[in-house]
Structure formats: C-alpha cells, structure tokens
Coordinates of C-alpha atoms in Angstrom, one line a residue:
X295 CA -115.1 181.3 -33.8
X296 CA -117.3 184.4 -34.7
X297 CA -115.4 187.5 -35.5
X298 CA -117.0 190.9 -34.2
X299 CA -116.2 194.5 -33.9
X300 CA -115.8 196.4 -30.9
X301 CA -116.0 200.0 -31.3
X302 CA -114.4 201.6 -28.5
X303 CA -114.8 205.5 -27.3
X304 CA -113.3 206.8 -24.5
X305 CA -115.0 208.8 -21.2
X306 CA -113.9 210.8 -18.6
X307 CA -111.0 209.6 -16.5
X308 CA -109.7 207.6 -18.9
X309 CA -112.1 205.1 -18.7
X310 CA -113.2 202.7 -21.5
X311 CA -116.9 201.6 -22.3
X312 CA -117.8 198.8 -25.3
X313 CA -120.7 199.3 -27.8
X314 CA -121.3 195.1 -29.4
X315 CA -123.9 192.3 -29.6
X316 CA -121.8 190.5 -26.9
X317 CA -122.8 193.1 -24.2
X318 CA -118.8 192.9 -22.9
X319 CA -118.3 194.8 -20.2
X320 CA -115.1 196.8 -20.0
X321 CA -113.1 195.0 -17.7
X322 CA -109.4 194.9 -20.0
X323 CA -110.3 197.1 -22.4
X324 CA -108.2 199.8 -21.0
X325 CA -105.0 198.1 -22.0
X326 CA -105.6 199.4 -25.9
X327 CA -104.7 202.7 -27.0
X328 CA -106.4 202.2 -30.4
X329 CA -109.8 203.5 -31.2
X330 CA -111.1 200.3 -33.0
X331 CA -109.8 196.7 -31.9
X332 CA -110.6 193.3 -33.5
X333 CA -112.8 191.4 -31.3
X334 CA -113.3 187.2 -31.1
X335 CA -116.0 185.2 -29.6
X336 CA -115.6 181.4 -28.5
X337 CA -117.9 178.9 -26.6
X338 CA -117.1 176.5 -24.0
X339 CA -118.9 173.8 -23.2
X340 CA -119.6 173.5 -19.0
X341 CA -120.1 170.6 -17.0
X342 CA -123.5 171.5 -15.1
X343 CA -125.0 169.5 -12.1
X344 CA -127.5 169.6 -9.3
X345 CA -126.6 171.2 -5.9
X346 CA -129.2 169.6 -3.1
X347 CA -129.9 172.4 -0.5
X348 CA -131.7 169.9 1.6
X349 CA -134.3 172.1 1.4
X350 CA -133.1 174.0 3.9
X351 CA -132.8 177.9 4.5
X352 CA -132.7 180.7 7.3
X353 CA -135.9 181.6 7.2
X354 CA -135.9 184.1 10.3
X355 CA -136.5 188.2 10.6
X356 CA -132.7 188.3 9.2
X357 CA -133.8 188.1 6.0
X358 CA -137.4 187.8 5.9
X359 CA -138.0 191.3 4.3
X360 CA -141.0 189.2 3.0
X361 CA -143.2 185.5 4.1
X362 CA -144.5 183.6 2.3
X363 CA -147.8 181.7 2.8
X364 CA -149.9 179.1 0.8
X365 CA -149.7 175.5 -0.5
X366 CA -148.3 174.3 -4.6
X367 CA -148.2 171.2 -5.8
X368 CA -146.5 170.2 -9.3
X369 CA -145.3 167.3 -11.1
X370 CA -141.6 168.3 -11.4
X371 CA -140.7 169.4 -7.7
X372 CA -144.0 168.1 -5.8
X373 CA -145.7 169.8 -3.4
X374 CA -144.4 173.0 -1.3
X375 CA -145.9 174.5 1.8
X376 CA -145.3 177.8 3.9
X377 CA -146.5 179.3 7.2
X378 CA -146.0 182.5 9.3
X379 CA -144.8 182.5 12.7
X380 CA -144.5 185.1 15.3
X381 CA -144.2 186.1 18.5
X382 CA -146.8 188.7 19.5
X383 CA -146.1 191.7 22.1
X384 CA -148.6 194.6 23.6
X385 CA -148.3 197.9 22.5
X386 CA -148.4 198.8 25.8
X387 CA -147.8 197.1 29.1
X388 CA -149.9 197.1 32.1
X389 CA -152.8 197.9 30.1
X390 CA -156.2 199.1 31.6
X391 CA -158.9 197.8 29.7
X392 CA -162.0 199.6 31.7
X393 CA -164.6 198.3 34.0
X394 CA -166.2 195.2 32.8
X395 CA -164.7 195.0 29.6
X396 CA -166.3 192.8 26.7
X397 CA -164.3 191.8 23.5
X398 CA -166.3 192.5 20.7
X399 CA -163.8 191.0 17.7
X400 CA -160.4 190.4 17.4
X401 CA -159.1 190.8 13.7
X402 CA -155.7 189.5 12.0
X403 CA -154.9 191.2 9.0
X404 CA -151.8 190.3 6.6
X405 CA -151.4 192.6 3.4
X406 CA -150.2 190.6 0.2
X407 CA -148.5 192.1 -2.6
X408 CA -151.4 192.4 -5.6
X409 CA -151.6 193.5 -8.9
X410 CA -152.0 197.1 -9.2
X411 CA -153.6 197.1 -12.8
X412 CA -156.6 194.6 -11.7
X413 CA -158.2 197.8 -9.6
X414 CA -161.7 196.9 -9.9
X415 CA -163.6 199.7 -7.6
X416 CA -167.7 199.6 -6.3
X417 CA -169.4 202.1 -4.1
X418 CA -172.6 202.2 -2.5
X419 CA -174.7 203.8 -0.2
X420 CA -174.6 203.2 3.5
X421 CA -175.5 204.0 6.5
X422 CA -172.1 204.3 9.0
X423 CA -172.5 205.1 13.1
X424 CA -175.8 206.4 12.3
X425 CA -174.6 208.8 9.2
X426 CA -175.5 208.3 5.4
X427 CA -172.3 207.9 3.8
X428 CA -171.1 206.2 0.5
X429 CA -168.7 203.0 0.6
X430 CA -165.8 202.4 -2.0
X431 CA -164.8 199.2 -2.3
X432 CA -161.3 198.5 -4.4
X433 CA -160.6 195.1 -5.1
X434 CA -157.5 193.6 -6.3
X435 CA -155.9 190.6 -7.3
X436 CA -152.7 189.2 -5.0
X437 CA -149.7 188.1 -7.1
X438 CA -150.0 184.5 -6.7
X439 CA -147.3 181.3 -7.7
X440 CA -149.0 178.6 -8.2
X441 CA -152.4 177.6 -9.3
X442 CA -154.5 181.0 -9.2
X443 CA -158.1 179.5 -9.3
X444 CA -157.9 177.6 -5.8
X445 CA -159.2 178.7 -2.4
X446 CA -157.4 178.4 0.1
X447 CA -158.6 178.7 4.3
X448 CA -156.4 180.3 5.7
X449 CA -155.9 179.1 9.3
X450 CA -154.6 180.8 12.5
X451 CA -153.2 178.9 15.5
X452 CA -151.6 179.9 18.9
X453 CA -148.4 178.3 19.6
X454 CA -147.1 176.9 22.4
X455 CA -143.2 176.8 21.0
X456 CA -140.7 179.5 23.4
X457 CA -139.4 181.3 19.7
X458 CA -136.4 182.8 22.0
X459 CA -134.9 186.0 21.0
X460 CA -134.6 188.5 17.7
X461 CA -131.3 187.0 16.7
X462 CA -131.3 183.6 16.9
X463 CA -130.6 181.9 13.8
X464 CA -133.9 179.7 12.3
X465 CA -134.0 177.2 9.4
X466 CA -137.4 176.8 7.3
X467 CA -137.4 173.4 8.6
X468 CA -138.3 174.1 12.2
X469 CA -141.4 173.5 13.8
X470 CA -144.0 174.5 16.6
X471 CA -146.2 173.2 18.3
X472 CA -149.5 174.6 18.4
X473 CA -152.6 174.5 21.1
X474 CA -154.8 172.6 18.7
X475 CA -157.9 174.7 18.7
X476 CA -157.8 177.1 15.8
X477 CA -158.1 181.2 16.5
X478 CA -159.5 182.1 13.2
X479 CA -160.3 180.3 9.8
X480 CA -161.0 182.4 6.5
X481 CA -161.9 181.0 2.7
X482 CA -159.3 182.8 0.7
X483 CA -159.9 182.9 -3.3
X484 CA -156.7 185.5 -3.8
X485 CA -159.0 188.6 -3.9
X486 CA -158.2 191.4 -1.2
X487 CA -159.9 195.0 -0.7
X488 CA -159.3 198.5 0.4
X489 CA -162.2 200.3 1.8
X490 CA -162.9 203.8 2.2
X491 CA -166.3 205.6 3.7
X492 CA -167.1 209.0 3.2
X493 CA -169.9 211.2 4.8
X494 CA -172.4 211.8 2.3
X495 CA -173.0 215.7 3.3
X496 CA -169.3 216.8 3.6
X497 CA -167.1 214.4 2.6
X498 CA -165.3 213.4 5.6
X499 CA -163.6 210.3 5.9
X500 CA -165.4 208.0 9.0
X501 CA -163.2 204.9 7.6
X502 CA -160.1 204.4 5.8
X503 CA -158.5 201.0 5.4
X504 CA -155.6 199.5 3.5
X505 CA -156.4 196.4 1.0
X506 CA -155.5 193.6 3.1
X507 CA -156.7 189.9 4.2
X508 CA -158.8 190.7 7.0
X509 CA -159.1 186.9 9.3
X510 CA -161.6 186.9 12.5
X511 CA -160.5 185.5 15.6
X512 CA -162.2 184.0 18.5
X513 CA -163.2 186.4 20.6
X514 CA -164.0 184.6 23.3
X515 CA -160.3 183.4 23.7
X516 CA -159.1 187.0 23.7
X517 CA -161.7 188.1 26.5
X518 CA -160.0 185.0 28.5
X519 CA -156.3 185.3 27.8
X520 CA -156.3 189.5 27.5
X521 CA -159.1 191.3 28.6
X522 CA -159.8 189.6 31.6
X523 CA -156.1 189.8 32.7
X524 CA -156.5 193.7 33.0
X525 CA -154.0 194.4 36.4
X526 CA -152.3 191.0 35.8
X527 CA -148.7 189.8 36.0
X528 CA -149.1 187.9 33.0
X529 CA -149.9 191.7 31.1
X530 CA -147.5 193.2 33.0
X531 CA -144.0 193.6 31.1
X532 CA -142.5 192.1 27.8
X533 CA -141.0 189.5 29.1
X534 CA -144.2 188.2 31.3
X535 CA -146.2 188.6 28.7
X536 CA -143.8 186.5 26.3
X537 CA -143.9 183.7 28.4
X538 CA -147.6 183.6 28.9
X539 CA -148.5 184.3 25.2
X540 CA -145.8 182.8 22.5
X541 CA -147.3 184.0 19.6
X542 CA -149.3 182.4 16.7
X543 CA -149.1 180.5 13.1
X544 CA -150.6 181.2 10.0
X545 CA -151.2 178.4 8.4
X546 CA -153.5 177.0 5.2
X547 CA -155.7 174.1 4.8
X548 CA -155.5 172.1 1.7
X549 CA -153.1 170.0 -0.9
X550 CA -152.7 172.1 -3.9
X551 CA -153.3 176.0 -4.4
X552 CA -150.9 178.8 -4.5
X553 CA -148.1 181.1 -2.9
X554 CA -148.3 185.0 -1.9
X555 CA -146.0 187.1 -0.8
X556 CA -146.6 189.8 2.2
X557 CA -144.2 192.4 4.3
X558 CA -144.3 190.8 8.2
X559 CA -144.2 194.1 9.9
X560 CA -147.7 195.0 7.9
X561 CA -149.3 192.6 9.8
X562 CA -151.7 193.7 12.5
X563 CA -153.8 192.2 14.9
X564 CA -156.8 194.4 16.8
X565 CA -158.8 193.9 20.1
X566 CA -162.3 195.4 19.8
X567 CA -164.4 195.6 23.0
X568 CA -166.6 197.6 24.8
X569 CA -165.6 198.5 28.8
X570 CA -167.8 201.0 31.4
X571 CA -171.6 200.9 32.7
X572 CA -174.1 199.0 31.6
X573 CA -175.8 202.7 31.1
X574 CA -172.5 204.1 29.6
X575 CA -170.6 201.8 27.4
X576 CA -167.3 202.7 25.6
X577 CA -166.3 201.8 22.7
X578 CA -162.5 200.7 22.3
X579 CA -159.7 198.6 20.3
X580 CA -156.4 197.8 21.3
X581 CA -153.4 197.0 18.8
X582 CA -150.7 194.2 19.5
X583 CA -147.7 194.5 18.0
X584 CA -146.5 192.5 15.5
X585 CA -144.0 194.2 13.9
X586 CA -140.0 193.6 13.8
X587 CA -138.7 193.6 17.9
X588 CA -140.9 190.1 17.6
X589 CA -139.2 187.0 16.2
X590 CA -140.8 185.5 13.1
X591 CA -139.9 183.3 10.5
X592 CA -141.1 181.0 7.5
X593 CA -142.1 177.6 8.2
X594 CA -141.5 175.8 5.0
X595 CA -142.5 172.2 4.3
X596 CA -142.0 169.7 0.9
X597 CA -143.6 166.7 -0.2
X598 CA -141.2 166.1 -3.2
X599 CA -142.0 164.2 -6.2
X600 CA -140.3 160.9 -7.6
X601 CA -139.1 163.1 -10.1
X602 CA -137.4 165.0 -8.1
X603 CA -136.0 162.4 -5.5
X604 CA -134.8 160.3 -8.2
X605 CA -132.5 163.5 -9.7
X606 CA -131.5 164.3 -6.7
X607 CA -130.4 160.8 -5.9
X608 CA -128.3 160.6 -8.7
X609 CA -126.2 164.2 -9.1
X610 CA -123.1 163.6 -11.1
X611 CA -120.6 166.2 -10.6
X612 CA -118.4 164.9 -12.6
X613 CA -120.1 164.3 -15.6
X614 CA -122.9 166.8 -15.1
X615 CA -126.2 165.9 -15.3
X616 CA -128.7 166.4 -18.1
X617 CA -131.8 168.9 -16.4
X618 CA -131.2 171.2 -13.5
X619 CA -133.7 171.8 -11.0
X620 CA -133.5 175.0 -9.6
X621 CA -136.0 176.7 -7.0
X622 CA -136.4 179.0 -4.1
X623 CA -137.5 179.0 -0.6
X624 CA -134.2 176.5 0.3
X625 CA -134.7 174.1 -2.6
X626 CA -132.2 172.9 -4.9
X627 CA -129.6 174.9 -7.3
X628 CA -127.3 174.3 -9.8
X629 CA -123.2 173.8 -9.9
X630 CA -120.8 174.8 -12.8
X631 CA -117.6 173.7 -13.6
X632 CA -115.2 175.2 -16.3
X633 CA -113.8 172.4 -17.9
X634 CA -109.7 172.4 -17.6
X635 CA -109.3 171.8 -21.4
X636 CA -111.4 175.4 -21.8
X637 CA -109.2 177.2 -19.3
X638 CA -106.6 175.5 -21.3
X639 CA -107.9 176.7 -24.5
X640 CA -107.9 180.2 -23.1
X641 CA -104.7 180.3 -21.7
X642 CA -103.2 179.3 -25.0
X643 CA -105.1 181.9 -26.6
X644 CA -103.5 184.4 -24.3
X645 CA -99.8 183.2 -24.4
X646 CA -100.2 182.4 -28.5
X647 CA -102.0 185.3 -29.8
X648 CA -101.7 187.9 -27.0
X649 CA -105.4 187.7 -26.3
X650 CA -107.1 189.7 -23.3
X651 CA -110.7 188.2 -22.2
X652 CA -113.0 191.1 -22.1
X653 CA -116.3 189.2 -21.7
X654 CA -116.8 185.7 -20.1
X655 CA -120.7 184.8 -19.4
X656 CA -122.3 181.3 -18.4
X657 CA -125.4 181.1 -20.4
X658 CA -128.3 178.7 -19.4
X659 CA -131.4 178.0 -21.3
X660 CA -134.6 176.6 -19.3
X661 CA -135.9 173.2 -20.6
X662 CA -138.8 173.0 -22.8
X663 CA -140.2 169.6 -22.4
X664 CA -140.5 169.3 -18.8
X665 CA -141.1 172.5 -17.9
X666 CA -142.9 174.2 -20.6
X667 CA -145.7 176.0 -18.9
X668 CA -147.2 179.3 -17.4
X669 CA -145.4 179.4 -13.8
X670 CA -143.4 183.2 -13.5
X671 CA -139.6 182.2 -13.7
X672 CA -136.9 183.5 -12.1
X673 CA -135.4 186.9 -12.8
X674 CA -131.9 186.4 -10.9
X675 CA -129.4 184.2 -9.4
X676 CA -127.3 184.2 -6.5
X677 CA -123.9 183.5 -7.6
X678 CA -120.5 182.2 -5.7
X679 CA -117.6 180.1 -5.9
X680 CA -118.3 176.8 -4.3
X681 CA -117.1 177.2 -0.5
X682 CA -116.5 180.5 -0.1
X683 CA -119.0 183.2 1.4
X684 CA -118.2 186.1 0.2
X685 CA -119.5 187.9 -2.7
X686 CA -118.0 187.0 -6.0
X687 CA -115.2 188.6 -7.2
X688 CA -116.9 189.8 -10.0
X689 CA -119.8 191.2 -8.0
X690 CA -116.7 193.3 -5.9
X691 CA -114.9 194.5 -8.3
X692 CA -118.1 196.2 -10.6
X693 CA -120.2 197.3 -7.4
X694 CA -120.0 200.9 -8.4
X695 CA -120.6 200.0 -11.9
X696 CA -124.4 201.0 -12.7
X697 CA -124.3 199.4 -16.3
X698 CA -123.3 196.5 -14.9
X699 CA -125.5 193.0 -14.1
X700 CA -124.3 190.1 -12.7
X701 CA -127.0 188.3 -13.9
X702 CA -129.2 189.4 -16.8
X703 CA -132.2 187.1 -17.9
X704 CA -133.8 187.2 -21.0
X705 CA -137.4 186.1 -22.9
X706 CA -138.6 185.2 -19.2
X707 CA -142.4 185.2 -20.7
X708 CA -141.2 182.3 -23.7
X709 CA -139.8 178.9 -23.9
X710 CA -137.0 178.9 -23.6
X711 CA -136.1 181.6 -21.2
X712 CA -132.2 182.5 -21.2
X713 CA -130.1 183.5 -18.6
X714 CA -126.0 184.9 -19.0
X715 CA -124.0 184.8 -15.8
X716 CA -121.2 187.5 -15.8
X717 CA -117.9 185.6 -14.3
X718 CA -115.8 187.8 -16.3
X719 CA -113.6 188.9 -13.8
X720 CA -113.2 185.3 -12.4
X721 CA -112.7 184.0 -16.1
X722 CA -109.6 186.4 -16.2
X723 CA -108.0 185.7 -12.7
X724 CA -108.3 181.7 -13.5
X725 CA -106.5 182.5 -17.3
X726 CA -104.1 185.6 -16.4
X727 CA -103.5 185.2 -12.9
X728 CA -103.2 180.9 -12.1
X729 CA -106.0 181.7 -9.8
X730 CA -108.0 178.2 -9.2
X731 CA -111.0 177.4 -11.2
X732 CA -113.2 176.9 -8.7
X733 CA -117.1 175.6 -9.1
X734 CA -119.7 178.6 -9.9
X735 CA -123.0 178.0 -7.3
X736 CA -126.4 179.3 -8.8
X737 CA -129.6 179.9 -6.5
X738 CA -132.3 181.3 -7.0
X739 CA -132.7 184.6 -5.4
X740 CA -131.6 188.4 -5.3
X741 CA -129.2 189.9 -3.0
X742 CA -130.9 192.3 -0.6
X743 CA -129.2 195.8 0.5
X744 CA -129.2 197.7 4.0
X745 CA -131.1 201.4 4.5
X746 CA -127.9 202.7 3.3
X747 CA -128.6 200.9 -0.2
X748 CA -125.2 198.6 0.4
X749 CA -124.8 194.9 -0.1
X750 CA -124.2 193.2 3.1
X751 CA -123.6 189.9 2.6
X752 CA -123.6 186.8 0.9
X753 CA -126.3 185.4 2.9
X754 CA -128.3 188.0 2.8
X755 CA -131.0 187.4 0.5
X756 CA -134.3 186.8 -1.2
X757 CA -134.2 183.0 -1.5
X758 CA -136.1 182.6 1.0
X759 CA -139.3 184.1 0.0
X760 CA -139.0 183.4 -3.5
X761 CA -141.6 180.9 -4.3
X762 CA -140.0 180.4 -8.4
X763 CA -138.5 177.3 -9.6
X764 CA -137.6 176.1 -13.3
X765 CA -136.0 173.0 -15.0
X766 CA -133.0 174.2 -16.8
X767 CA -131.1 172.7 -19.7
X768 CA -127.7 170.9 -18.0
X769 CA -125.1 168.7 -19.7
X770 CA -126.1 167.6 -22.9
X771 CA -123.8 167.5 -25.9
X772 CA -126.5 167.3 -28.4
X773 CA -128.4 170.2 -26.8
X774 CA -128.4 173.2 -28.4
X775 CA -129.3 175.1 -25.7
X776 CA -126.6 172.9 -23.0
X777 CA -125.0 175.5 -20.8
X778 CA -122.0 177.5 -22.4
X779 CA -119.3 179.5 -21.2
X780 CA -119.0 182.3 -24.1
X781 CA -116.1 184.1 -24.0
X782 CA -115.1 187.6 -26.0
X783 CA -111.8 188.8 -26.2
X784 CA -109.5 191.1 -28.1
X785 CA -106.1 190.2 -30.0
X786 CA -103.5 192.9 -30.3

C-alpha cells in the first residue's frame, strides 16, 4: 500500500474539501476534527466482462437531441450504418399555391456539426437578381468518425412506413419501407458551406445562408404530390396530410466512409415555384416542417466482424474476460464486479484499523494492440448498478457537487487512454452499510439534462448518437493496465 498525505482545510458550513494526487472526493472526511490525517491507498483487482446490448437502443425524438448519418467499417467491431427518418408536416394547412403553379426546386438541407477552426472563406464577384454583388463563400470541415477521406452520396427516399405518434417508443433496429425511387442523391466529401451575398453599392444583404448540406430533390415529384394538390383533402389538415405523405429517409450509398452528427430540428426542406400569368409570374417557396411535433428517429444497422461475434459469443462473467469492447449507438459495454475477497479486504480494514473509505474509483486503460489508432475515443460513461434504473447512488448523492465527476478520462489523444469511475459512495454503502455488491454497467454515452439544466433519467442519454467505440483492457492478471478498483482511505 502507498502512503499519502491529505491535507485537509475546512469551508463554510462546516464542510470539508481534500487537496492529493488521488483526486478523493470528500465524502467521509467530515468525521475528522484534525487538520492533517494520515491517508492509505490500496488496489483491487476487478473481474471485467462484456455486456451485449444486442445492438439495440431507443433511437426516437426522446432522446435524439442529435442523428446520426453515414457508413464505418473497421476490423474490430465491423461495419456500422445510420439513417434519418421523419415524418414531414406543412407549415400551413390548406395551402394556396397560386394559379398554375410550377415547382421550380425542392431542397433538403441537414446542418452537421463542423470544425470551427477549418474556416476557409472565398468571395467573388457576381451578379444576383440582376444586381452586382460580391459572394462569400465559408467552407468548413464536418466532425467526422470514421474514415475522413471517403465520399459518401447521400440518398433521400420517401417512405411508405405509418411512423405513428411523437411518443411512441422506437429501437434503432426498426425499419421502413420506402417507395423505391430515390427523391434526391448528393456526392458528399464532408465539406459544407455558409454563403452570404452582399450588394456591391451599399452593402445590403440579398442572401444569407447557414453552412449546411444542401441535397436537390425531384421536382417533378413535388409538383405531383404538393403543388398540384392546391384545394385538396390530402393538404387539408395534419392528420390528412400524414396519411397521404409519411415522411422520408436519409440514407447513404456505400460500404465504408464515415459518421456525422447533426441537430434534427435544423433540418429544412423548401418548395420553390413560380404560380400566376404566363405575363405575370410570381416567384414563391414554401417551407415544410420538419422540426420536433414530427416523429423521427435513427435507423441503425451492423454488419459485425468475426472478431466481434466470436467475443461476444464467449462473455465470461465469472471469470471476466481479457478485452472489452465498448461502443455507442446501442453496441456493446462493459460489466464490473468487485470481487468479495476485496470487499472483504475492506471491511477488515474498517473493523481492524478503524478505516473510513474516502475515495473508491474503477480505473480502465484502453488496449494498445488491437486498438491502437487515430479513431476519437470516448469522453464519458454511463454508469449503474446492473438491474436497476435509476441513477447511481453516487451520481445522487454529489448532484450539487460542481467539483465533482462521475467519470473523468484521461490522455484521450495517447495510447493508452485512462478512464477512473467514481463508485465512492457505492464502495462505502457495500463496506459500512452490508449494502449488496452489485455489478457496475458502463456504456458509452453522457447523460443529457432538461431546459431546466436537471438530469432526468437514467435512460436519457447520448448513447445513441455517439458514434465512439474502443477496445479496453479487461481481466488480465499480468496486465498492468487490467482494470482496478483503487481505494483511499484514512485511519484514525
């Protein structure tokens, strides 16, 4: 065991914060009236397996602060896919389109999350509705998981699947069936772009546009199925219109490329056309609403390697097994057990020597033979005792906390990356108060707050659009870097 000081200092109402290498937290500190205490460290080893998600998670408007879309295919986990579906309503209802009214265009555009500090910016001259003007083009680059150098088409179907109401409960693995004729197609190389045009003489702004993915649909199409139901039934009211139009998927063509990351109630869709006299023609657009009344949700697809099938085949709880696959988007995490001859050890610590646990962290390390590479790794876990669904105790007990992480990762750029679980206040019930040891659940994910900036629930979360995965160091006795339960505590 390593000895270390803890200098302690105390704050205002009593309460008691820790200055040490073991980032402790204060839970039991208060219980010494003494300014400087003698602190101990120990290590436990952990029993660490797989935990198959059946790749498998609710993937609707729930939790889908964020989609995902795009195609990745690697050695370790194989090959993952996800689409965007959603229901599509008018803005408004009954709408009156003109006399004779031609669809000009009809553009889809979805706005990824990019890369601020790539800003690359061109202007030129043009010439805008007749004005000289000058056009600023800012590219950027989308964060991308995956392979960055593919392109991707990006594909755009309408569906033909009833997606019922905002609500209902949707796995990732659910399906739709689509009309078969594509809407809209675009190359995709992970590039987007804002545009601006300004009037050369004063200035003024004649067009303004977010950077985005901008995808052309068939026009035609729209002239049938919108325009040219001006005074319909079909146009009439939500629920008509429902019915008669179910919505679309986007989808992409390809085997290998990357993922990206986009807000669903950014996406827009736009109707240009042209209605009046031949002598006197308008010109119009009409916006459909894709925003959050519509149901949408991630359609997420795997074509898993050998690798992969043959660890998951063969999960050893007991034992543990030697690499943990963890990953995102409903794919597989990890399981840890405290071994009872480490409880043991603790709980003879605490009836032998008086001992009070201030600090008790699970610390994994990610592999660096089989997954020794460039993908971003995760920056959090999920965390809860195996069957319940509720937060962790832990997690309740220091939500007003500020200083205080659940999960804290470190070196994420290197090989390894490290990772310390806080389970202090779990470690303490299980030694002080007989509470049962149960198993510790890790996915890969953050948990997600309401407007009102609190937690709301277990299940409410960021798994499902987050497209990292890593190989992680699991039971190994002649590992170094196996898993560890370190535990630092304070003897009277």
């Amino acid at each position: 065991m390593k000895k270390i000081k803890l200098f302690l200092f105390s704050l205002f109402l009593g309460s008691v914060a820790v200055g040490c290498n073991s980032d402790a937290d204060d839970l039991g500190l208060q219980f010494f009236e003494n300014n400087e205490a003698q602190g101990e460290q120990a290590a436990y080893d952990l029993v660490a397996y797989n935990v198959n998600n059946n790749d498998v998670v609710r993937s609707d408007s729930y939790s889908l602060r964020k989609a995902t879309l795009g195609i990745f295919s690697e050695n370790q986990f194989g090959m993952q896919k996800s689409e965007y579906v959603t229901q599509v309503r008018l803005s408004k209802y009954a709408p009156d389109f003109g006399t004779n009214p031609e669809v000009d265009s009809v553009v889809l555009e979805i706005k990824p999350e990019y890369d601020a500090t790539t800003k690359a910016v061109t202007t030129t001259n043009v010439t805008h509705e007749g004005q000289a003007a000058k056009q600023t083009l800012t590219k950027y680059e989308t964060i991308k998981y995956g392979n960055p150098a593919a392109t991707m088409n990006i594909v755009v179907h309408e569906i033909t699947t009833d997606l019922g109401s905002v609500g209902t409960e949707i796995l990732s693995n659910s399906t739709v069936a689509t009309s078969g004729v594509p809407l809209g197609t675009k190359a995709f190389s992970g590039d987007i772009y804002a545009v601006s045009i300004n009037k050369n003489s004063d200035n003024t702004a004649l067009l303004t546009r977010e950077a985005g993915v901008r995808i052309k649909l068939d026009e035609i199409y729209f002239q049938t199925k919108i325009a040219n139901k001006s005074g319909a039934t079909e146009l009439s009211n939500e629920s008509n219109f429902i019915n008669y139009f179910k919505g679309i998927k986007v989808s992409v063509q390809g085997s290998d490329g990357y993922l990206i990351n986009f807000v669903p109630d950014q996406v827009t869709m736009t109707m240009y056309y042209t209605h009046g006299a031949p002598s006197d023609r308008k010109t119009e657009s009409y916006s459909f609403n894709l925003a959050s009344p519509n149901v949408h949700f991630s359609q997420i697809s795997y074509n898993r390697s050998t690798i992969f099938n043959n660890v998951m085949a063969g999960i050893d709880r007991t034992n543990g097994d030697p690499l943990l696959y963890m990953q995102g988007m409903g794919g597989p995490g990890a399981g840890i057990k405290i071994p009872e001859n480490a409880i043991e050890a603790l709980k003879t610590l605490r009836r032998d020597r008086r001992a009070t646990i201030v600090s008790a962290k699970i610390r994994l390390y990610t592999d660096t033979l089989v997954w020794n590479n460039s993908y971003t790794k995760p920056d959090n876990f999920l965390v809860k005792k195996e069957g319940e669904t509720d937060f962790i105790t832990d997690l309740k007990t220091m939500l007003y906390n500020n200083s205080f992480k659940l999960v804290t990762a470190y070196a994420t750029n290197a090989n390894p990356s490290y990772y310390d679980v806080n389970i202090t206040k779990t470690v303490k019930d299980i030694v002080e108060q007989g509470q049962e040891a149960k198993d510790i659940i890790l996915n890969i994910g953050s948990y997600l707050t309401n407007y009102n900036g609190a937690l709301v629930s277990e299940d409410y979360n960021t798994n499902v659009y987050s497209p990292n995965r890593a190989v992680f160091v699991g039971t190994n006795s002649v590992s170094q870097y196996r898993p560890r339960l370190l535990v630092t505590y304070i003897v009277k």
